[in-house]
Amino acid sequence: MAKFLNTSATNYFLEEMIKGASDRLILISPFLKLNDRMKELLADKNRLKIDVRIVYGKSELQPQEIEWLRGLTYIRTSFCKNLHAKCYMNEELCIITSLNLYEFSQVNNNEMGILIQRSEDSQLYKDAYEEAQRIIRISEEVRISLERVTNEPTTANAAAESVEDANAAGDKLPSGKLAQKLGMKTADLLGRATERGYLVLTGDKHVLTPKGDKAGVEFVAKGRFGPYFLWPQDFHPV
């Protein structure tokens, strides 16, 4: 049956749950802000190639943390508007709590939570897992940078935006569509273009260079999901 958790117990079981994840890990929290202990745990999951999904409502990461997170291949982040739920789960355990992710390992606040074990409360775990999946489906997968991930749209709106951008630009494609065409990830396309001098990384944002402008790359300052780049369809960052 479900177990009540106080502040210290919530911190303990959250760490144990993250360490014990062997297949998947879902972290849903309104604020994306990571302390050193959480970074250490997530880096270890990435080394073990565990599928990690982080859903947040507001990012408070510093530029160096953004670069660090972007380098973790098996960790995907999604933005969810109006998110207030705090739910953390792996393939066997689920914690529903008042504890925000950035407060993990801290004891400044008085927190409460509930621990659900799949082996003992299978239906309750199933209900929580299905709701977590619903939140993931309605969220927008993003790279924590200037650009949204468009090579694997997670909502109909995201897919529609890519089509609209392509139509509006005529013979040009947004980053995600071009990356998909070239058989690479959006982050890899941006990284390759940066290496070749078409873009430059300033803080956590990619900025168009004169070389990129000459090659026909366009920067669109305002889109439905924020700023983005448009590329000639025959562009290849070689």
Coordinates of C-alpha atoms in Angstrom, one line a residue:
M1 CA 0.0 0.0 0.0
A2 CA 1.0 3.6 -0.4
K3 CA 3.5 5.0 2.1
F4 CA 3.5 8.5 3.6
L5 CA 6.7 10.4 3.3
N6 CA 7.9 13.4 5.4
T7 CA 10.7 15.8 4.2
S8 CA 13.7 13.6 4.9
A9 CA 11.9 10.4 3.6
T10 CA 10.9 12.2 0.4
N11 CA 14.5 13.1 -0.3
Y12 CA 15.7 9.6 0.6
F13 CA 13.3 7.7 -1.6
L14 CA 13.6 10.1 -4.5
E15 CA 17.4 9.5 -4.6
E16 CA 16.9 5.8 -4.2
M17 CA 14.3 5.8 -7.0
I18 CA 16.6 7.7 -9.4
K19 CA 19.5 5.4 -8.6
G20 CA 17.3 2.3 -9.0
A21 CA 16.0 3.2 -12.4
S22 CA 17.0 0.5 -14.9
D23 CA 14.7 1.2 -17.8
R24 CA 13.0 4.6 -17.5
L25 CA 12.9 7.6 -15.3
I26 CA 10.2 10.4 -15.4
L27 CA 10.7 13.6 -13.5
I28 CA 7.9 16.1 -13.5
S29 CA 8.4 19.4 -11.7
P30 CA 7.3 23.0 -12.3
F31 CA 10.9 24.4 -12.0
L32 CA 13.9 23.0 -13.8
K33 CA 16.8 23.8 -11.6
L34 CA 19.4 21.2 -10.7
N35 CA 21.8 21.0 -7.7
D36 CA 25.1 19.1 -7.8
R37 CA 23.7 15.9 -6.4
M38 CA 20.9 15.7 -9.0
K39 CA 23.4 16.4 -11.8
E40 CA 25.6 13.6 -10.6
L41 CA 22.6 11.2 -10.5
L42 CA 21.4 12.2 -14.0
A43 CA 24.9 11.9 -15.5
D44 CA 25.1 8.4 -14.1
K45 CA 21.7 7.5 -15.7
N46 CA 22.9 8.9 -19.0
R47 CA 26.1 6.8 -18.9
L48 CA 23.9 3.7 -18.3
K49 CA 21.7 4.8 -21.3
I50 CA 18.6 5.0 -19.2
D51 CA 15.7 6.8 -20.9
V52 CA 15.1 9.9 -18.8
R53 CA 12.2 12.4 -19.4
I54 CA 12.1 15.7 -17.6
V55 CA 9.0 17.8 -17.8
Y56 CA 9.1 21.3 -16.5
G57 CA 7.1 24.6 -16.5
K58 CA 10.0 27.1 -16.1
S59 CA 13.7 26.7 -16.6
E60 CA 16.1 28.4 -14.1
L61 CA 19.3 26.8 -15.5
Q62 CA 22.5 28.8 -15.9
P63 CA 24.2 28.8 -19.4
Q64 CA 26.8 26.3 -18.3
E65 CA 24.1 24.0 -17.0
I66 CA 22.3 24.3 -20.3
E67 CA 25.4 23.2 -22.2
W68 CA 25.9 20.3 -19.7
L69 CA 22.3 19.1 -20.1
R70 CA 22.4 19.3 -23.9
G71 CA 25.4 16.9 -23.8
L72 CA 23.4 14.2 -22.1
T73 CA 22.1 12.1 -25.0
Y74 CA 19.6 10.0 -23.1
I75 CA 17.9 12.8 -21.2
R76 CA 15.0 14.5 -23.0
T77 CA 13.3 17.7 -21.7
S78 CA 9.8 18.9 -22.3
F79 CA 8.1 22.2 -21.5
C80 CA 4.5 22.0 -20.2
K81 CA 2.5 25.2 -19.8
N82 CA 0.7 25.7 -16.5
L83 CA 2.5 22.8 -14.9
H84 CA 2.2 22.5 -11.1
A85 CA 2.4 18.7 -10.6
K86 CA 5.4 17.2 -8.9
C87 CA 5.7 13.5 -9.7
Y88 CA 8.8 11.3 -10.0
M89 CA 8.8 7.7 -11.1
N90 CA 10.8 4.8 -12.5
E91 CA 9.6 1.5 -13.7
E92 CA 8.8 0.3 -10.1
L93 CA 8.2 3.3 -7.9
C94 CA 6.3 6.6 -8.0
I95 CA 6.6 9.6 -5.7
I96 CA 3.8 12.2 -5.7
T97 CA 5.0 15.1 -3.5
S98 CA 5.1 18.8 -2.7
L99 CA 8.9 18.7 -3.2
N100 CA 10.1 20.6 -6.3
L101 CA 13.0 19.1 -8.2
Y102 CA 15.3 21.9 -7.3
E103 CA 14.6 21.4 -3.6
F104 CA 15.9 17.8 -3.7
S105 CA 18.5 17.1 -1.0
Q106 CA 17.5 20.3 0.8
V107 CA 15.7 20.4 4.2
N108 CA 14.7 24.1 4.3
N109 CA 11.0 23.4 3.7
N110 CA 8.5 21.1 5.3
E111 CA 7.4 18.7 2.6
M112 CA 5.0 15.8 2.3
G113 CA 4.7 13.0 -0.2
I114 CA 3.3 9.6 -1.0
L115 CA 5.4 6.6 -2.2
I116 CA 3.6 4.2 -4.5
Q117 CA 5.1 0.8 -5.3
R118 CA 4.0 -0.9 -8.4
S119 CA 4.3 -4.4 -6.9
E120 CA 1.9 -3.5 -4.1
D121 CA -0.4 -0.9 -5.7
S122 CA -0.4 -1.8 -9.4
Q123 CA -3.6 0.1 -10.3
L124 CA -2.6 3.2 -8.4
Y125 CA 0.8 3.1 -10.0
K126 CA -0.8 2.6 -13.4
D127 CA -3.1 5.6 -12.9
A128 CA -0.2 7.8 -12.0
Y129 CA 1.9 6.5 -14.9
E130 CA -0.9 7.1 -17.4
E131 CA -1.3 10.7 -16.1
A132 CA 2.4 11.2 -16.4
Q133 CA 2.3 10.0 -20.0
R134 CA -0.6 12.4 -20.7
I135 CA 1.5 15.3 -19.4
I136 CA 4.4 14.2 -21.5
R137 CA 2.1 14.0 -24.6
I138 CA 0.8 17.5 -24.2
S139 CA 4.2 19.0 -23.4
E140 CA 6.6 20.4 -26.0
E141 CA 9.9 18.6 -26.3
V142 CA 12.8 21.1 -26.4
R143 CA 16.5 21.5 -26.4
I144 CA 17.4 23.8 -23.6
S145 CA 18.7 26.4 -26.0
L146 CA 17.4 28.9 -28.5
E147 CA 15.7 26.2 -30.7
R148 CA 12.8 23.8 -30.2
V149 CA 13.3 20.2 -31.2
T150 CA 11.3 19.7 -34.4
N151 CA 12.7 16.5 -35.8
E152 CA 10.3 14.5 -33.5
P153 CA 7.2 16.8 -32.9
T154 CA 5.3 15.8 -29.8
T155 CA 2.1 17.7 -30.6
A156 CA 0.0 18.5 -33.6
N157 CA 0.8 22.2 -33.2
A158 CA 4.5 21.5 -33.4
A159 CA 4.2 19.5 -36.6
A160 CA 1.9 22.2 -38.0
E161 CA 4.4 24.9 -37.2
S162 CA 7.1 23.1 -39.1
V163 CA 4.9 22.8 -42.2
E164 CA 3.8 26.5 -42.0
D165 CA 7.4 27.6 -41.6
A166 CA 8.4 25.6 -44.7
N167 CA 5.5 27.0 -46.7
A168 CA 6.1 30.6 -45.7
A169 CA 9.8 30.3 -46.5
G170 CA 9.2 28.8 -49.9
D171 CA 12.4 26.8 -50.5
K172 CA 13.6 26.9 -46.9
L173 CA 13.2 24.6 -44.0
P174 CA 13.3 25.1 -40.2
S175 CA 16.2 23.4 -38.4
G176 CA 14.3 20.3 -37.3
K177 CA 13.0 19.6 -40.8
L178 CA 16.4 20.0 -42.4
A179 CA 18.1 17.9 -39.7
Q180 CA 15.5 15.2 -40.4
K181 CA 16.2 15.4 -44.1
L182 CA 19.9 15.0 -43.5
G183 CA 19.4 12.1 -41.1
M184 CA 20.7 13.9 -38.0
K185 CA 19.4 15.4 -34.8
T186 CA 18.6 19.1 -34.6
A187 CA 21.4 19.7 -32.0
D188 CA 23.9 18.0 -34.3
L189 CA 22.9 20.2 -37.2
L190 CA 23.3 23.3 -35.1
G191 CA 26.6 22.0 -33.7
R192 CA 28.0 21.3 -37.2
A193 CA 26.8 24.7 -38.5
T194 CA 28.6 26.3 -35.6
E195 CA 31.8 24.4 -36.2
R196 CA 31.7 25.5 -39.9
G197 CA 31.2 29.2 -39.0
Y198 CA 27.6 29.6 -40.1
L199 CA 26.5 30.1 -36.5
V200 CA 28.2 31.2 -33.3
L201 CA 27.2 30.2 -29.8
T202 CA 26.8 33.1 -27.5
G203 CA 25.9 32.0 -24.0
D204 CA 23.2 29.5 -24.6
K205 CA 22.0 30.9 -27.9
H206 CA 23.0 30.3 -31.5
V207 CA 23.5 33.5 -33.5
L208 CA 23.7 33.8 -37.3
T209 CA 27.1 34.9 -38.7
P210 CA 27.8 36.8 -41.9
K211 CA 28.9 33.5 -43.5
G212 CA 25.6 31.9 -42.6
D213 CA 23.7 35.0 -43.9
K214 CA 25.6 34.7 -47.2
A215 CA 24.8 31.0 -47.4
G216 CA 21.1 31.9 -47.3
V217 CA 20.4 31.0 -43.6
E218 CA 17.7 33.2 -42.0
F219 CA 17.0 34.0 -38.4
V220 CA 13.3 34.4 -37.5
A221 CA 13.0 36.3 -34.3
K222 CA 9.4 35.5 -33.5
G223 CA 7.7 32.2 -34.1
R224 CA 4.8 30.4 -32.4
F225 CA 7.3 28.6 -30.2
G226 CA 10.1 31.3 -30.1
P227 CA 13.0 32.2 -32.4
Y228 CA 14.3 29.8 -35.0
F229 CA 16.4 29.5 -38.1
L230 CA 15.4 28.8 -41.7
W231 CA 17.8 27.0 -44.0
P232 CA 18.0 26.5 -47.8
Q233 CA 16.7 23.0 -48.6
D234 CA 20.1 22.0 -50.3
F235 CA 22.1 23.3 -47.3
H236 CA 24.6 20.9 -45.8
P237 CA 27.0 22.0 -43.1
V238 CA 30.1 20.3 -44.5

